[in-house]
Short mmCIF file of C-alpha atoms in Angstrom, two decimals:
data_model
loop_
_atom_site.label_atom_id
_atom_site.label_comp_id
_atom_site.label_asym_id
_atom_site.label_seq_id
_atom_site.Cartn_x
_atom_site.Cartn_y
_atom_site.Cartn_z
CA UNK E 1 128.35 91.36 97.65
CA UNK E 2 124.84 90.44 97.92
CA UNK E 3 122.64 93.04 98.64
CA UNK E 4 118.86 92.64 100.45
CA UNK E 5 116.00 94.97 100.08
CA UNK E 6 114.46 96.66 103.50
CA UNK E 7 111.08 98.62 103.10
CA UNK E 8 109.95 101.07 106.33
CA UNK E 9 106.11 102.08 106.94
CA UNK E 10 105.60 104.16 110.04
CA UNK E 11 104.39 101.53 112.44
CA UNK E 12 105.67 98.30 110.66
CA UNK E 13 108.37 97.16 112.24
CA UNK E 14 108.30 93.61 110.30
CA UNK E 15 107.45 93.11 106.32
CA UNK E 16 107.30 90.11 103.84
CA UNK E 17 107.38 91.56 100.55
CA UNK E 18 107.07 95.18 98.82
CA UNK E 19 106.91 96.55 95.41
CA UNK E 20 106.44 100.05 93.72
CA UNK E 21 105.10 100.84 90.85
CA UNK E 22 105.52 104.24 89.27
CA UNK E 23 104.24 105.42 85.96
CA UNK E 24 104.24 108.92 84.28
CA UNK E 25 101.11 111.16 84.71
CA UNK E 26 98.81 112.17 87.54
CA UNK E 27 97.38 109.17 89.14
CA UNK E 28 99.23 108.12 92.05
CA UNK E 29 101.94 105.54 92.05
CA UNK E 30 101.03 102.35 94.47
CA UNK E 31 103.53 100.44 97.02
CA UNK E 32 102.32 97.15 97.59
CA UNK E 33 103.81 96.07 101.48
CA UNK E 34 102.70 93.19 102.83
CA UNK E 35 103.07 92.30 106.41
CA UNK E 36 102.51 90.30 109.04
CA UNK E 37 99.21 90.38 110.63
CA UNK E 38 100.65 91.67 113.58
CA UNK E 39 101.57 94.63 112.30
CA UNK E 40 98.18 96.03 111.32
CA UNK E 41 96.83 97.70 114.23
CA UNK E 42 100.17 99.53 114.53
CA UNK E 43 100.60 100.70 110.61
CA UNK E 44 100.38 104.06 110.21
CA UNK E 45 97.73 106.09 107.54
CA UNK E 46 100.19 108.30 106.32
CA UNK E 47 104.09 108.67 106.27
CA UNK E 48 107.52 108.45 104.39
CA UNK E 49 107.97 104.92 103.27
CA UNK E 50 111.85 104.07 102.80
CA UNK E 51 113.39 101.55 100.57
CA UNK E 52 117.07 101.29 101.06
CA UNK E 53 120.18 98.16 100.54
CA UNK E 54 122.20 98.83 103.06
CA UNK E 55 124.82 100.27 100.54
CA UNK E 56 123.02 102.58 97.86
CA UNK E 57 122.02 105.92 98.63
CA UNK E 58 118.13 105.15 99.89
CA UNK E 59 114.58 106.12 98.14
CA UNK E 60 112.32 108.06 100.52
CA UNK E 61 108.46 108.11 98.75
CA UNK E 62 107.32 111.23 101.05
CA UNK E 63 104.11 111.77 101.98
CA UNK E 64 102.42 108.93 100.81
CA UNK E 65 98.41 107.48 102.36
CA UNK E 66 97.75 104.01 103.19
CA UNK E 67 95.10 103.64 100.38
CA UNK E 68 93.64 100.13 101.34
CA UNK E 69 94.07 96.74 103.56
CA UNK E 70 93.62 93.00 101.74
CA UNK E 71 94.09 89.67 103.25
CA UNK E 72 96.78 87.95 101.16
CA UNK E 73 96.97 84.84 102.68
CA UNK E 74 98.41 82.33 105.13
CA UNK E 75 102.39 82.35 105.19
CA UNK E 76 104.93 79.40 105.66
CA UNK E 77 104.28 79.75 109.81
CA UNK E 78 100.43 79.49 109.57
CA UNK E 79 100.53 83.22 110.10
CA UNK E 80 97.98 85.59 108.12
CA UNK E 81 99.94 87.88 105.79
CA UNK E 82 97.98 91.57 104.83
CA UNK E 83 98.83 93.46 101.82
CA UNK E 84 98.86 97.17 102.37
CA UNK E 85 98.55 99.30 99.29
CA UNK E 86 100.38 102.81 100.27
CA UNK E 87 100.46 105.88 97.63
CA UNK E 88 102.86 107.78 96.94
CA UNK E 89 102.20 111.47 97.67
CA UNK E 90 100.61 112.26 93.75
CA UNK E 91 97.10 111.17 96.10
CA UNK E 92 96.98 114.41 96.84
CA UNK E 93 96.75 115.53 93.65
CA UNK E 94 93.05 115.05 93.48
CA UNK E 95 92.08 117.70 95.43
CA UNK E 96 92.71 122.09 94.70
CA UNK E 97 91.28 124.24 92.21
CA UNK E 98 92.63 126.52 89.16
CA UNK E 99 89.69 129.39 87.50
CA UNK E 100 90.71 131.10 85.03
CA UNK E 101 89.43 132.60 80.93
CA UNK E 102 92.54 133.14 78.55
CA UNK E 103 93.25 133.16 74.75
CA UNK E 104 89.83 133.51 74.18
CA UNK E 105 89.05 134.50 70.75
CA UNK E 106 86.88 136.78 68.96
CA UNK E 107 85.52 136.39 65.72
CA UNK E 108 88.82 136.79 63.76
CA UNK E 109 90.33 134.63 65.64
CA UNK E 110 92.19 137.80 67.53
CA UNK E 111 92.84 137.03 71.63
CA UNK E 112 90.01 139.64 73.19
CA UNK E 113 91.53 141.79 75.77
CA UNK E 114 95.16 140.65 75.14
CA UNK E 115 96.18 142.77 78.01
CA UNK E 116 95.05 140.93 80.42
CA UNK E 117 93.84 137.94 79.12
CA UNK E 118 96.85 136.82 77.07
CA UNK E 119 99.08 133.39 78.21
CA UNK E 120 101.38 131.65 77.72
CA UNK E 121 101.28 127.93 78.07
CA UNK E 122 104.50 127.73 80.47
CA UNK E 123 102.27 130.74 82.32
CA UNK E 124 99.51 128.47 81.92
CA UNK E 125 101.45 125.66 83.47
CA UNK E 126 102.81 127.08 86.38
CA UNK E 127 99.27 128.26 87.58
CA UNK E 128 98.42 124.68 88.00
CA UNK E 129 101.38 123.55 89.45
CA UNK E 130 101.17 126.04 92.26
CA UNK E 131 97.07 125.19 92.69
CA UNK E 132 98.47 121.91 93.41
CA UNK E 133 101.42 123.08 96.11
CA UNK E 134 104.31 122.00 93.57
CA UNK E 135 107.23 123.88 92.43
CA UNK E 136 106.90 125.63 88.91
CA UNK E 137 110.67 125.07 88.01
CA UNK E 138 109.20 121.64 86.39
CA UNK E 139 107.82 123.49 83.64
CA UNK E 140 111.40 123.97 81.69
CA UNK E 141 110.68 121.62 79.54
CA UNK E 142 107.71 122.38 77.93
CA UNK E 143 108.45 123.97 74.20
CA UNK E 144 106.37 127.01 74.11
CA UNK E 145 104.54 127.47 70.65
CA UNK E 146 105.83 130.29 68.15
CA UNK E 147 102.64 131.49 67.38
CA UNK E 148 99.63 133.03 69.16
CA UNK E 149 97.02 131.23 67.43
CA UNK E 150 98.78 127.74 68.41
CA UNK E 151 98.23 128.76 72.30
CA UNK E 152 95.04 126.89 73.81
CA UNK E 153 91.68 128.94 74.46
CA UNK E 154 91.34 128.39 78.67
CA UNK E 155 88.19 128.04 80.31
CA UNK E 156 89.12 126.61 83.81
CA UNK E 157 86.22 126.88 86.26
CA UNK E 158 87.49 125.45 89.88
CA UNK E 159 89.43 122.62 87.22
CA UNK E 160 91.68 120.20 89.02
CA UNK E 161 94.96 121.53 88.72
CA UNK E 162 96.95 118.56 87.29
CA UNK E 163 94.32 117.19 85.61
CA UNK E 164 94.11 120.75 83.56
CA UNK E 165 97.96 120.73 82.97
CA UNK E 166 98.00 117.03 81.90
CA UNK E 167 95.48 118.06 79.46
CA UNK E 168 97.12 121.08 78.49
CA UNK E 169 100.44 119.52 77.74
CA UNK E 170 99.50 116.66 76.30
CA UNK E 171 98.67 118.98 73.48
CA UNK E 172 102.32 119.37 73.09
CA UNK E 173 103.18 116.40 72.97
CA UNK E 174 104.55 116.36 76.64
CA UNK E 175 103.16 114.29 79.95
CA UNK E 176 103.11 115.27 83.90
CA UNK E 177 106.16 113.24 84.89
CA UNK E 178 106.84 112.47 88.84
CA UNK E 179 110.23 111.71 89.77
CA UNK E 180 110.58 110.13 92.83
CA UNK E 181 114.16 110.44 93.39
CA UNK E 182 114.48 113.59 93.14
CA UNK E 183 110.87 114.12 94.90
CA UNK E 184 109.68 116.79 92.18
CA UNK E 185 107.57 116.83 89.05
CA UNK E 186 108.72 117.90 85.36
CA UNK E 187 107.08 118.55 82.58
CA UNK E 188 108.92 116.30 79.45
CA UNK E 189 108.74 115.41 75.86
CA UNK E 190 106.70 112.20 75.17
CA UNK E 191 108.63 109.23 73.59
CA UNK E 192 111.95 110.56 75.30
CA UNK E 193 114.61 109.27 77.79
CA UNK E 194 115.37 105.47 78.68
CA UNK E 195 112.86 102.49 78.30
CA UNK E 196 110.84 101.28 81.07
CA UNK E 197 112.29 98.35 82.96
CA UNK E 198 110.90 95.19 83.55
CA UNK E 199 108.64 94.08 86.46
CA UNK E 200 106.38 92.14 87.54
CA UNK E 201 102.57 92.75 88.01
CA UNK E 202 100.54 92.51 90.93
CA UNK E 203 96.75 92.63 91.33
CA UNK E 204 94.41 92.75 93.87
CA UNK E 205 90.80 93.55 95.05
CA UNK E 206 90.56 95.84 98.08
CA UNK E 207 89.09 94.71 101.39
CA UNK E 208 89.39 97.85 103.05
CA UNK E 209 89.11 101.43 101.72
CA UNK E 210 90.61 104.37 103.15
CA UNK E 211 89.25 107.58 101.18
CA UNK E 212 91.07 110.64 101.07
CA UNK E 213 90.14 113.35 103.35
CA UNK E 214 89.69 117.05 101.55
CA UNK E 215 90.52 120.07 104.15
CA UNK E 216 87.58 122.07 102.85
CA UNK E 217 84.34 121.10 100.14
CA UNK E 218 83.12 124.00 98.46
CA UNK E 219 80.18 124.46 96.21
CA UNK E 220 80.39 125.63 92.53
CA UNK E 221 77.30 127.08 90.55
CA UNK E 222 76.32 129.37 88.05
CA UNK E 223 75.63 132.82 88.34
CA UNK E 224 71.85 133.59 89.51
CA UNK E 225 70.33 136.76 89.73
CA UNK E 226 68.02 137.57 92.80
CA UNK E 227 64.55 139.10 92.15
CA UNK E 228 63.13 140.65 95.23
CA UNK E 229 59.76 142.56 95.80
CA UNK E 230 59.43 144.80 98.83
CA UNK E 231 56.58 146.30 99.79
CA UNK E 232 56.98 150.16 101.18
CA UNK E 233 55.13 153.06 102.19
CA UNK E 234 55.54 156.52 100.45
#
């Protein structure tokens, strides 16, 4: 049986091609739809995008942006074909905050104040992962080091969540792995698991840029100490 391919984008209700390319780590995967001009004014900025066959269980990318809009050319009907980049939902990765001072050392090389500012790194790992709104389950496989010395000094000062874990488990040896199947994100061995299939490359230059939208911007600085003089009577 042959099958055929069938990509949805809230507010296409027509497409010409699509691909998706997913890689480990924290930048966002991209789906490359392109459609019929027609169906511009109508595509939506954010949604699930669906792949399915007809016959295989589908792939739902949830949450994903409309990123940008190019002009890909004229199609077989003299029609205008647009290619919409959509990403899938890591785009909000960018945004959040993690603060935090552990396994800092003091001159022996002794964690100061190992009460309470001792960590693990799977401890370490799950504070970013819920900075960034994901589960912490993910974090099963990362190997935690025997000894204390081997656990990273932490200086995280309103750090990007996954961009702190990426760097902290790439330490280890491990990388920030999305899975879109399963719509979750693991923490796994580098060098591990099946080979990467073969596909083909697409590039592009964008026309149009849709930036992401934080909920809130807020201001870091250093700590300042106010001076004031007031004048009084006795």
């Amino acid at each position: 049986m042959e099958l055929f391919g069938v990509a949805r984008w809230p507010g296409c209700a027509d497409f010409i091609s699509c691909s998706y390319t997913c890689s480990h780590g924290t930048q966002p995967g991209v789906v490359t739809l392109v459609v019929p001009e027609s169906e511009i004014e109508t595509a939506a900025t954010y949604g699930n995008l669906t792949f399915s066959d007809g016959v295989n269980p589908p792939l739902v990318l949830r949450d994903c942006k409309l990123s940008d809009i190019q002009l890909q050319g004229v199609g077989s009907e003299g029609g205008r074909m647009f290619s919409l980049s959509i990403l899938d939902r890591r785009w909000k990765w960018a945004f959040g905050s993690v603060s935090g001072s552990w396994n800092i050392r003091d001159d022996k090389g002794f964690v100061k104040d190992r009460v309470r500012r001792y960590r693990r790194v799977r401890e370490l790992a799950k504070d970013c992962l819920r900075a960034a709104g994901e589960n912490e389950d993910g974090v099963a496989g990362l190997v935690e080091p025997p000894h204390e010395e081997d656990r990273p000094e932490i200086n995280w000062v309103h750090a990007n969540p996954m961009q702190a874990l990426s760097e902290l488990v790439e330490a280890f040896g491990c990388r920030v792995v999305f899975r879109p199947f399963r719509n979750d994100v693991v923490i796994l061995p580098a060098g591990e698991g099946a080979l990467l299939p073969q596909a083909d490359y697409v590039s592009y230059t964008p026309a149009l840029d849709l930036p992401e939208k934080p909920s809130k911007i807020t201001v870091v600085g250093s700590e300042i100490a106010y001076t004031v003089a007031l004048a009084l009577e006795a």
